[in-house]
Short mmCIF file of C-alpha atoms and ligand atoms in Angstrom, two decimals:
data_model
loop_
_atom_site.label_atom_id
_atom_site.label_comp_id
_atom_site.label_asym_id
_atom_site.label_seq_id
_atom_site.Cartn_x
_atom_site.Cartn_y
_atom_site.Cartn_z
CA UNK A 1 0.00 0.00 0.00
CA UNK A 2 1.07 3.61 -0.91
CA UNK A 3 1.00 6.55 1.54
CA UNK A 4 1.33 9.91 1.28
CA UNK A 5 1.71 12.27 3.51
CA UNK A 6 0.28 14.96 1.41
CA UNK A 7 -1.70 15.83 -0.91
CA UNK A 8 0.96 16.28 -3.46
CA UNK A 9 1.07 12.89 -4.62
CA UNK A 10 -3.19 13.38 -5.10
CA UNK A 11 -3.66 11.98 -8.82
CA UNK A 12 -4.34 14.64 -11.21
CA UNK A 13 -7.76 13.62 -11.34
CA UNK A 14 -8.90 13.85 -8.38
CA UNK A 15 -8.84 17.76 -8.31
CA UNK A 16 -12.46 17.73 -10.85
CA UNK A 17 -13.86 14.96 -8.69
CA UNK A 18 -17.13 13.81 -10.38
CA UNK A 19 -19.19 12.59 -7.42
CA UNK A 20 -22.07 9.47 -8.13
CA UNK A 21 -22.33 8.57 -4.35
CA UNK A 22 -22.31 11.10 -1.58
CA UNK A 23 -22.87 9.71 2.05
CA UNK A 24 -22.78 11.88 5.51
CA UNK A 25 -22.29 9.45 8.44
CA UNK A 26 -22.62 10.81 11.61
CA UNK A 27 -21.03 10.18 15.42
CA UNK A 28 -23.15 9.71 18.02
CA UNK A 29 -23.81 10.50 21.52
CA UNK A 30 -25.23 8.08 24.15
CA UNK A 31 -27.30 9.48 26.87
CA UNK A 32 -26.84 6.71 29.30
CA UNK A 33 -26.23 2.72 29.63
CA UNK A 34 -22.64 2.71 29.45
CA UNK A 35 -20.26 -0.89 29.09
CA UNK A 36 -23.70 -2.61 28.87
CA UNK A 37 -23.89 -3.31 24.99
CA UNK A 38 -21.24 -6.21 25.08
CA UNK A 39 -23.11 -7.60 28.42
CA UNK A 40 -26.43 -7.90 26.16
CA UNK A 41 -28.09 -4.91 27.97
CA UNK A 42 -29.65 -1.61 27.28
CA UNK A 43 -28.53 1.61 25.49
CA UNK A 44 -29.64 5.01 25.09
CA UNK A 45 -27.27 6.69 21.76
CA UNK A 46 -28.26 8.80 19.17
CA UNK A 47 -26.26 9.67 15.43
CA UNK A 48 -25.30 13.40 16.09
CA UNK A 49 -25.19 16.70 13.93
CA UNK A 50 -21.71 16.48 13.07
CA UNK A 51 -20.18 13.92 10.50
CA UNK A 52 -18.12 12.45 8.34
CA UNK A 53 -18.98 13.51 4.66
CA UNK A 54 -17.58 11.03 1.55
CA UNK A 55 -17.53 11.57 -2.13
CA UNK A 56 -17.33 8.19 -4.39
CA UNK A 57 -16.85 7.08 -7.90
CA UNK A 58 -16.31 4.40 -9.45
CA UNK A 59 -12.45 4.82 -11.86
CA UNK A 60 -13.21 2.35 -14.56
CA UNK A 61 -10.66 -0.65 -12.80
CA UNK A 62 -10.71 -3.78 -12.06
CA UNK A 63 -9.06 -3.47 -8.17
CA UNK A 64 -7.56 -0.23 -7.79
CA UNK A 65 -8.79 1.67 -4.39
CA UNK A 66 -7.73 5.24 -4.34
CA UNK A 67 -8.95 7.30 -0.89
CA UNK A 68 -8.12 11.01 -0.13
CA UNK A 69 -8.44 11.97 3.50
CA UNK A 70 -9.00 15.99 3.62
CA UNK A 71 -9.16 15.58 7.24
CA UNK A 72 -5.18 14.12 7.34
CA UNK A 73 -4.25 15.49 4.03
CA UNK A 74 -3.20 11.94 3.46
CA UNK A 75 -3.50 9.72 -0.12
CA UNK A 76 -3.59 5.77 0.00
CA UNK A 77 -4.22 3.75 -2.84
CA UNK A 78 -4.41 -0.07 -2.22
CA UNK A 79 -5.44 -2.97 -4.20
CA UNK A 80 -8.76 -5.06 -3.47
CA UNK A 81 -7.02 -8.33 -4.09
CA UNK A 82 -4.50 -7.75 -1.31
CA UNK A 83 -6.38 -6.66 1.60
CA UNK A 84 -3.87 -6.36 4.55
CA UNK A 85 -3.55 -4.36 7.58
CA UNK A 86 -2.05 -0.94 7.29
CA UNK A 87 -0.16 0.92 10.51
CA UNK A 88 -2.00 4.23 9.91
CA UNK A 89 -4.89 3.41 12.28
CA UNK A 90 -7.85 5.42 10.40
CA UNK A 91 -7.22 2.92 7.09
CA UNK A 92 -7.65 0.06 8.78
CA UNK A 93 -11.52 0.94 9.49
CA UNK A 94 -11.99 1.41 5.68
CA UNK A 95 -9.58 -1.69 4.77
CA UNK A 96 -11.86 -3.62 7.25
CA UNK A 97 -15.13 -2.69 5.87
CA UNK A 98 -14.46 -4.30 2.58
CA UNK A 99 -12.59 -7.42 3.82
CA UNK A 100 -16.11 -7.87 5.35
CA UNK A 101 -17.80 -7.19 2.45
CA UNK A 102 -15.49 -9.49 0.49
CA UNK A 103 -15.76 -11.83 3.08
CA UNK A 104 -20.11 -11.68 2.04
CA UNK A 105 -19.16 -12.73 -1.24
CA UNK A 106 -19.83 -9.41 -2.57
CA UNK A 107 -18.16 -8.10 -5.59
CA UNK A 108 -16.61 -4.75 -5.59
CA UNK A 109 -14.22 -2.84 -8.40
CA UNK A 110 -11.75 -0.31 -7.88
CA UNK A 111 -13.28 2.88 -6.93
CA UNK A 112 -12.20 6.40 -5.59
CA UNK A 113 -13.05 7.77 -2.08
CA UNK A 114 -12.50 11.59 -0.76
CA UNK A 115 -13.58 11.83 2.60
CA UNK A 116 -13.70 14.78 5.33
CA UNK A 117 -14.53 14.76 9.10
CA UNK A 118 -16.11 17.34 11.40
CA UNK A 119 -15.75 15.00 14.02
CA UNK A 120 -12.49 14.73 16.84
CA UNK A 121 -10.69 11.77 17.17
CA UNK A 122 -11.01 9.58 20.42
CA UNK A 123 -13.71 11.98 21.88
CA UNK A 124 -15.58 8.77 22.40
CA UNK A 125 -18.17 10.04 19.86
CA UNK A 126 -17.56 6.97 17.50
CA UNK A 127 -15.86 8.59 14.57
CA UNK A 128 -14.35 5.34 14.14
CA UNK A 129 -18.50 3.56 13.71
CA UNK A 130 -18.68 6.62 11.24
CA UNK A 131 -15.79 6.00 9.06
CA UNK A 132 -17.36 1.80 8.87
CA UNK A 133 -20.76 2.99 8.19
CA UNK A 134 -20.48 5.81 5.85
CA UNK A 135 -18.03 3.89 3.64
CA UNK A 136 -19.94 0.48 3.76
CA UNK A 137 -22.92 2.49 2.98
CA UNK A 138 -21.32 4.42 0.16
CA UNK A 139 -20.05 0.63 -1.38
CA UNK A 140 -23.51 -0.50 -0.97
CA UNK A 141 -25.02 2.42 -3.05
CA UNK A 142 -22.41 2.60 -5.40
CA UNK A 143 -21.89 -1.17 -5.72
CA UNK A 144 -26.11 -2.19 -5.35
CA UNK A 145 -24.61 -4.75 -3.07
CA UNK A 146 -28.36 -4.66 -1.72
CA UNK A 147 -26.95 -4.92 2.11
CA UNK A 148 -29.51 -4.40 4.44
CA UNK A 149 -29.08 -1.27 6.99
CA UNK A 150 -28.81 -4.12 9.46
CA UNK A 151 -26.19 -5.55 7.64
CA UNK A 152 -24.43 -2.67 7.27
CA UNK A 153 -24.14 -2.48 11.58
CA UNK A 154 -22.99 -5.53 11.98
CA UNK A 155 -20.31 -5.80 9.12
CA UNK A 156 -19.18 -2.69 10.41
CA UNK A 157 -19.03 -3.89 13.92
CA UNK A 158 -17.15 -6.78 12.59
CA UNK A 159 -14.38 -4.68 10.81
CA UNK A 160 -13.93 -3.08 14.09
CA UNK A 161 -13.83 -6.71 16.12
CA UNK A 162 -11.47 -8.59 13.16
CA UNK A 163 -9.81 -6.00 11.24
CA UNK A 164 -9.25 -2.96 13.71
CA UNK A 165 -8.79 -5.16 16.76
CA UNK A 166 -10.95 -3.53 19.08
CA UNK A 167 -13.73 -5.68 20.84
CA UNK A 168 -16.37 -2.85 20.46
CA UNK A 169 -20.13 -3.82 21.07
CA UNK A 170 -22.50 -2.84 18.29
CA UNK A 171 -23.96 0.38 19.50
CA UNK A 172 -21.81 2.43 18.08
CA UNK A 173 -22.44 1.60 14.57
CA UNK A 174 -25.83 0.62 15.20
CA UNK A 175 -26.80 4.33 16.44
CA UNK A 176 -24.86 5.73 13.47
CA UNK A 177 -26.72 3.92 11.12
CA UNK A 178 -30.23 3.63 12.59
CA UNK A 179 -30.72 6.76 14.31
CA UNK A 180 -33.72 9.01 13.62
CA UNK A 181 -33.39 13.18 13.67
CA UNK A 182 -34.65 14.49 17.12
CA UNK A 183 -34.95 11.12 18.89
CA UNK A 184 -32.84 8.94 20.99
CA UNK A 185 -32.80 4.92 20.83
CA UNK A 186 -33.68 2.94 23.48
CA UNK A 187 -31.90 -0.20 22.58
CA UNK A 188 -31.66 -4.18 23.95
CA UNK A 189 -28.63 -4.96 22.83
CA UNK A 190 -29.58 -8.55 23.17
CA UNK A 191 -32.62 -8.63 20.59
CA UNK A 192 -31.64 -5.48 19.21
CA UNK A 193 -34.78 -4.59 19.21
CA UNK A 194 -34.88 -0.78 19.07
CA UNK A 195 -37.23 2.02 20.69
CA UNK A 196 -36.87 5.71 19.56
CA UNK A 197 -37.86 8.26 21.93
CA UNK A 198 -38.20 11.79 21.28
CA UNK A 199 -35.56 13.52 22.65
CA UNK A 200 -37.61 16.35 24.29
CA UNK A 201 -35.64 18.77 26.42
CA UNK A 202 -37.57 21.69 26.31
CA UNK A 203 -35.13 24.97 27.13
CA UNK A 204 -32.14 22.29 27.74
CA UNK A 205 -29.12 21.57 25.24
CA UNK A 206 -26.70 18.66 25.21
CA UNK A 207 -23.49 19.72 25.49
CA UNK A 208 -20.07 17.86 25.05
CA UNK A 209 -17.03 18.96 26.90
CA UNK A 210 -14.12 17.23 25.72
CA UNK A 211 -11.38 16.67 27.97
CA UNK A 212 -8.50 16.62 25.26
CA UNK A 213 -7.22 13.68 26.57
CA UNK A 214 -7.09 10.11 25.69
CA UNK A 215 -5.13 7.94 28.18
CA UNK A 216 -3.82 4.75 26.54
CA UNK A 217 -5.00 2.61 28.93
CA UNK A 218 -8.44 2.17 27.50
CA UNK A 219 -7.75 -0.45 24.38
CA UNK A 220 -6.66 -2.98 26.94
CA UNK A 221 -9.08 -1.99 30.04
CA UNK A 222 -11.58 -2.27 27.74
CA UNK A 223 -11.04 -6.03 26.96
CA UNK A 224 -10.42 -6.74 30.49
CA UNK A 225 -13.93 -5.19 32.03
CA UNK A 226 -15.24 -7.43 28.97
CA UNK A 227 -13.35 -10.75 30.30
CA UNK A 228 -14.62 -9.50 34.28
CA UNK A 229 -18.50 -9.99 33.19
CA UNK A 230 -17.64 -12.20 31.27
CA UNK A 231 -15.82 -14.72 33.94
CA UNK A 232 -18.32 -14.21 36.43
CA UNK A 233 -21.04 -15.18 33.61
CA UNK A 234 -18.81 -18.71 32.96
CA UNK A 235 -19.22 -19.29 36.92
CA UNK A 236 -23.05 -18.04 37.34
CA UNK A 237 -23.76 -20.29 34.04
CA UNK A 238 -22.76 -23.40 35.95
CA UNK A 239 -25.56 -23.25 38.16
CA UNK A 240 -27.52 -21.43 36.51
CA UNK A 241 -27.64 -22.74 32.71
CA UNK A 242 -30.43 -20.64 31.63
CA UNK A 243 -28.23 -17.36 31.96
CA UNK A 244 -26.29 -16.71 29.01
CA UNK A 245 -24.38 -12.94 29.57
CA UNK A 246 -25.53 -10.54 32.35
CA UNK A 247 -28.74 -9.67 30.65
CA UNK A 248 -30.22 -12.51 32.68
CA UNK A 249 -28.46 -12.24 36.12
CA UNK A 250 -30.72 -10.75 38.62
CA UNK A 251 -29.29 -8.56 41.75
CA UNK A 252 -30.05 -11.71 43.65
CA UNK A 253 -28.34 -14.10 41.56
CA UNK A 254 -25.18 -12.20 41.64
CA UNK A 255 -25.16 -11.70 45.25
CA UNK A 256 -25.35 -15.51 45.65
CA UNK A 257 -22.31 -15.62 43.85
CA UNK A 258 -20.40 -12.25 45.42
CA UNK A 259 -17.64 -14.62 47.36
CA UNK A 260 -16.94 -16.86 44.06
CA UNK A 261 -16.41 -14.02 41.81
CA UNK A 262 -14.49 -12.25 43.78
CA UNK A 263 -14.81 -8.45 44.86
CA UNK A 264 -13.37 -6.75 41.65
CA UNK A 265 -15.92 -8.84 39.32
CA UNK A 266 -18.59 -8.45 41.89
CA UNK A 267 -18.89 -4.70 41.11
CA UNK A 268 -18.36 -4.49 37.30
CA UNK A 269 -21.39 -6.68 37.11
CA UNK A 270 -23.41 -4.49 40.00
CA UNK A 271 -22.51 -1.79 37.77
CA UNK A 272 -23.95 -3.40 34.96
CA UNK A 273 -26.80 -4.43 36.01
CA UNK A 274 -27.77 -1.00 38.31
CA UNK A 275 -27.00 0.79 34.72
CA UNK A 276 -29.79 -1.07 32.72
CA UNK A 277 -32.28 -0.59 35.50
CA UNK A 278 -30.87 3.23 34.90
CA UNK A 279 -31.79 2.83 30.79
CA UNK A 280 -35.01 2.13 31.37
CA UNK A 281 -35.85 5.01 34.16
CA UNK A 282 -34.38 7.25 32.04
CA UNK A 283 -36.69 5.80 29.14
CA UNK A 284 -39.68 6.83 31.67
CA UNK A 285 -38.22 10.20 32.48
CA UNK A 286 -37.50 11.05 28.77
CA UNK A 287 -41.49 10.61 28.01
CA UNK A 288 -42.02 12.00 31.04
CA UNK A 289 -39.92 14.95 30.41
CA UNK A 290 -38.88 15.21 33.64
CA UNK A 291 -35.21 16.71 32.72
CA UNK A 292 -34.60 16.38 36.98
CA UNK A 293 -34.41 12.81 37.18
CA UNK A 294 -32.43 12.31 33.78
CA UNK A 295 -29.83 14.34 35.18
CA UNK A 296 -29.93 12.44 38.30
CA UNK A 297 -29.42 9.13 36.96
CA UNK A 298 -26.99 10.95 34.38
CA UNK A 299 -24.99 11.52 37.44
CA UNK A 300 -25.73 8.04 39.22
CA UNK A 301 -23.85 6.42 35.89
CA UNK A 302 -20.97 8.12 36.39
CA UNK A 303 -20.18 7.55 40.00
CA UNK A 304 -20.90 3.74 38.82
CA UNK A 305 -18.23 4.12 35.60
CA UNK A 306 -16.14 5.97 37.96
CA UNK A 307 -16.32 3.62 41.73
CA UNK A 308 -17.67 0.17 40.01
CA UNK A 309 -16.51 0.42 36.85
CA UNK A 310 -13.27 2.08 37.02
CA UNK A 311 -13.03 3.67 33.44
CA UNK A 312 -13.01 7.17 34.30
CA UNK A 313 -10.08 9.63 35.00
CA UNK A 314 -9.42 12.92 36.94
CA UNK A 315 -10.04 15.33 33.89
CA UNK A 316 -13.33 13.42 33.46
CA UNK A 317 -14.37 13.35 36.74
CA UNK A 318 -13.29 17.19 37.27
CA UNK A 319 -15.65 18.16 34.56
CA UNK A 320 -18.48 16.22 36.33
CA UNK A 321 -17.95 17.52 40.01
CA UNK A 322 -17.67 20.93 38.78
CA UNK A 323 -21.25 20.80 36.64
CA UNK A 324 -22.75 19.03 39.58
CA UNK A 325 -22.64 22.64 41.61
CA UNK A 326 -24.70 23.76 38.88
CA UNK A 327 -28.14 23.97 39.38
CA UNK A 328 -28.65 24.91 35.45
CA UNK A 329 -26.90 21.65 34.78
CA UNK A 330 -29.26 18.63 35.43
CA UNK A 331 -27.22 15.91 34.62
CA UNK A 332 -23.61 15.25 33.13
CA UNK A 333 -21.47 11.92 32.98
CA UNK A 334 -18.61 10.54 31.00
CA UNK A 335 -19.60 9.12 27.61
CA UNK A 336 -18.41 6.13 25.69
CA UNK A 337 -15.00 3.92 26.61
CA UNK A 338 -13.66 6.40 28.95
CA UNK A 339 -10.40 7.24 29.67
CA UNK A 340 -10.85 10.24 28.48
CA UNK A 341 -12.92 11.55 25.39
CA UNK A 342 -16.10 13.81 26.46
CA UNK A 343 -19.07 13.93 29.44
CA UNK A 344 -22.29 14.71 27.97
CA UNK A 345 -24.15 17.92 29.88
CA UNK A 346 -27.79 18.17 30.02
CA UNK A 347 -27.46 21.72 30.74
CA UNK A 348 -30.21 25.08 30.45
CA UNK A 349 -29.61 26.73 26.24
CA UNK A 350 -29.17 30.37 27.58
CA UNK A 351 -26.07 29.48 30.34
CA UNK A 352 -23.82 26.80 27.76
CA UNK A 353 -21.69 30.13 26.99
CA UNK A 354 -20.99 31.90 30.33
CA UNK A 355 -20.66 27.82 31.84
CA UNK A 356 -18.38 27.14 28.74
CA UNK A 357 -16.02 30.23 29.54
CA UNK A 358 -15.98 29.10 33.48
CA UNK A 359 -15.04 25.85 33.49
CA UNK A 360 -12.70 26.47 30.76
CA UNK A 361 -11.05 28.79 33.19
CA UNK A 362 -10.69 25.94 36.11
CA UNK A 363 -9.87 23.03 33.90
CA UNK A 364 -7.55 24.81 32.36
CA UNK A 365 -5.40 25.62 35.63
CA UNK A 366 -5.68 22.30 37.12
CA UNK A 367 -4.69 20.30 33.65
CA UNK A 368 -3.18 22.69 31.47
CA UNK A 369 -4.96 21.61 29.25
CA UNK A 370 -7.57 23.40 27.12
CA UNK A 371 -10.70 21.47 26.78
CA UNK A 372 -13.36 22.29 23.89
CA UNK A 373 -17.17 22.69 23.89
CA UNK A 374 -19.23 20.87 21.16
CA UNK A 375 -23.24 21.54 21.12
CA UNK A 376 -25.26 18.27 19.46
CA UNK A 377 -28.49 17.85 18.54
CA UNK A 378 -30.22 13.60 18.06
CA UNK A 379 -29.82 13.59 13.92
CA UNK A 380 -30.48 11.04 11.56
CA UNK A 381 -28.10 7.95 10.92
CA UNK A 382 -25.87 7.51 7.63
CA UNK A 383 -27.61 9.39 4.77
CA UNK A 384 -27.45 9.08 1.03
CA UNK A 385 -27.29 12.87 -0.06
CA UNK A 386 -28.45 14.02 -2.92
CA UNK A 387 -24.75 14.08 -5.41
CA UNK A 388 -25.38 17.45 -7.12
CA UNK A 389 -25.57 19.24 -3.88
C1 GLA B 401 -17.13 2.12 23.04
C2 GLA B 401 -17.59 0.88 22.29
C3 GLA B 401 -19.08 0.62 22.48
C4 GLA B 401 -19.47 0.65 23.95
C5 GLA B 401 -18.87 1.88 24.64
C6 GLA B 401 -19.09 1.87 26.13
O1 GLA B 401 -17.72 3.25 22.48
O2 GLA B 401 -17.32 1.01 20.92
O3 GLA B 401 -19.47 -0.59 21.88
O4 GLA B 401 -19.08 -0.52 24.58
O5 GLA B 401 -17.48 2.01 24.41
O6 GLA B 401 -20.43 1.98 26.42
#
């Protein structure tokens, strides 16, 4: 595979780009139900406002890929035939989106790609589900591979799991490519089965404060909360045959088995299973639109990721003590993986500014680091846009 590092090596013609596919994919945010989509439990995300925007067209060869990244002002051209993994991270998503469609049987030809992001990297708003879904979308369209939206999550889930390396759940991609504008999805991650409830919060806004920091511990204590429920599912299973993940452990079955699991186990899966009761009071409150006990259990999420759990870290939890003295702010927690990345504010429209400028102020001085405000709004999932836009 070639490189480049800019966009001096961009073939000729790719500066009068004739588009015949044009796809926005979008990150998403998740509300609450955090960690629970790999233990078969419930989810609240929603695709976002900002997104990843990609230009295709097919160039008339047999196998020759050619992608243009304005984002990185970085070229790579690569060959279908020889699919292998590259060591410039953002590839691999694409290469592993059509080793999965290869892997379907599906036939592709060489094609051009020129994509651009609005969205930050490892602010745990799933730019990575973006990159799969947009793309596999875009091959779909400009292929007719006829994939099914469904089959467009879970390929993309699978590029992440196999290609990428990362043992990601499926809400990611399953919010970027499902989502509806103005609503959030309730989802069971073990039918997958998916409710969409309006997101109504009146003279509220949902505001991301990134942290600008992504510790590097969170690829591997990722995968080793995973193997925690997942050990102390192997030993509940043994009596218990019937239960399958954590989806069908009740409080009192795991308390039966607090001793055997051992203390550190014991709470990742109290954690877990306090968060999906969490999902669906927040489900209640969200029709309800009672924006005071969202926030609450918004709060009650992140002492859990940040006591049970253990995937927070001092800039996140900064960010959440400090909007918890706020009475405009109802609710705020960390978002996604963790170690690092954004919390998600449920915070009054009219103060986001003044609040913004404040805390800026503080988080500055203690980290020295400058974090950034980004306002979203629940949009739709991956789009086909209309080309001569
Ligand atoms: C990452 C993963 C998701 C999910 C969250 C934590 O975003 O990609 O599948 O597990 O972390 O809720």
């Amino acid at each position: 595979m070639k490189t480049a590092e800019n966009n001096s090596k961009l073939p000729d013609d790719f500066k009068s780009f004739k588009t015949e596919i044009k796809v926005a994919s979008p990150g998403r945010i998740n509300l609450i139900g955090e960690h629970t989509d790999y233990n078969n439990g419930f989810v609240m995300p929603a695709a976002i406002d900002k997104k990843i925007n990609f230009r295709f067209r097919k160039n008339n060869t047999k196998n020759l890929v050619r992608i243009y990244s304005e984002t990185f002002d970085a070229y790579v051209e690569f060959n279908l035939q020889k699919i292998t993994k590259n060591i410039n991270s953002w590839e691999n998503y694409l290469l592993g989106v059509i080793d999965e469609i290869q892997k379907l049987g599906k036939q592709l030809q060489g094609f051009d790609c020129i994509l651009k992001s609005e969205l930050p990297i490892g602010a745990g708003i799933s730019s990575s589900a973006a990159l799969e879904c947009g793309f596999a979308k875009g091959l779909n369209s400009l292929f007719n591979l006829d994939l099914a939206q469904m089959e467009i999550v879970k390929l993309s889930q699978r590029a992440e799991n196999n290609f990428v390396g990362s043992n990601c759940g499926i809400m990611d991609q399953f919010a970027s490519v499902m989502s509806k504008k103005d609503h959030f999805i309730k989802l069971d991650c073990e039918s997958l089965e998916a409710t969409f409830i309006t997101a109504k919060i009146e003279h509220c806004k949902l505001l991301l404060l990134n942290t600008n920091v992504a510790h590097n511990l969170a690829n591997s204590e990722y995968n080793s909360r995973r193997q925690e429920c997942e050990t102390a599912v192997a030993v509940i299973q043994q009596k218990y045959s019937a239960v399958k993940s954590l989806r069908q452990v009740s409080f009192n079955m795991l308390e039966e088995f607090k001793e055997e699991i051992g203390a550190i186990s014991f709470k990742r899966c109290l954690y877990v299973l306090e968060e999906n009761e969490r999902v669906q009071e927040t489900e209640k409150a969200l029709r309800d639109g009672n924006l005071q006990t969202i926030g609450k259990l918004m709060y009650a999420s992140h002492r859990g990721l940040q006591h049970q759990y253990e995937v927070s870290c001092p800039e996140l939890d900064f960010l959440v003590d400090f909007s918890e003295e706020k009475t405009f702010i109802y609710g705020s927690r960390m978002m996604g993986g963790g170690f690092g990345g954004c919390t998600i504010n449920l915070i009054e429209a009219d103060k986001i500014d003044a609040y913004f400028e404040e805390v800026k102020k503080v988080y500055q001085e203690k980290f020295d680091i400058t974090p950034t405000a980004i306002t979203v709004v629940p949009d739709e999932g991956t789009q086909i846009l209309d080309n001569r836009k």
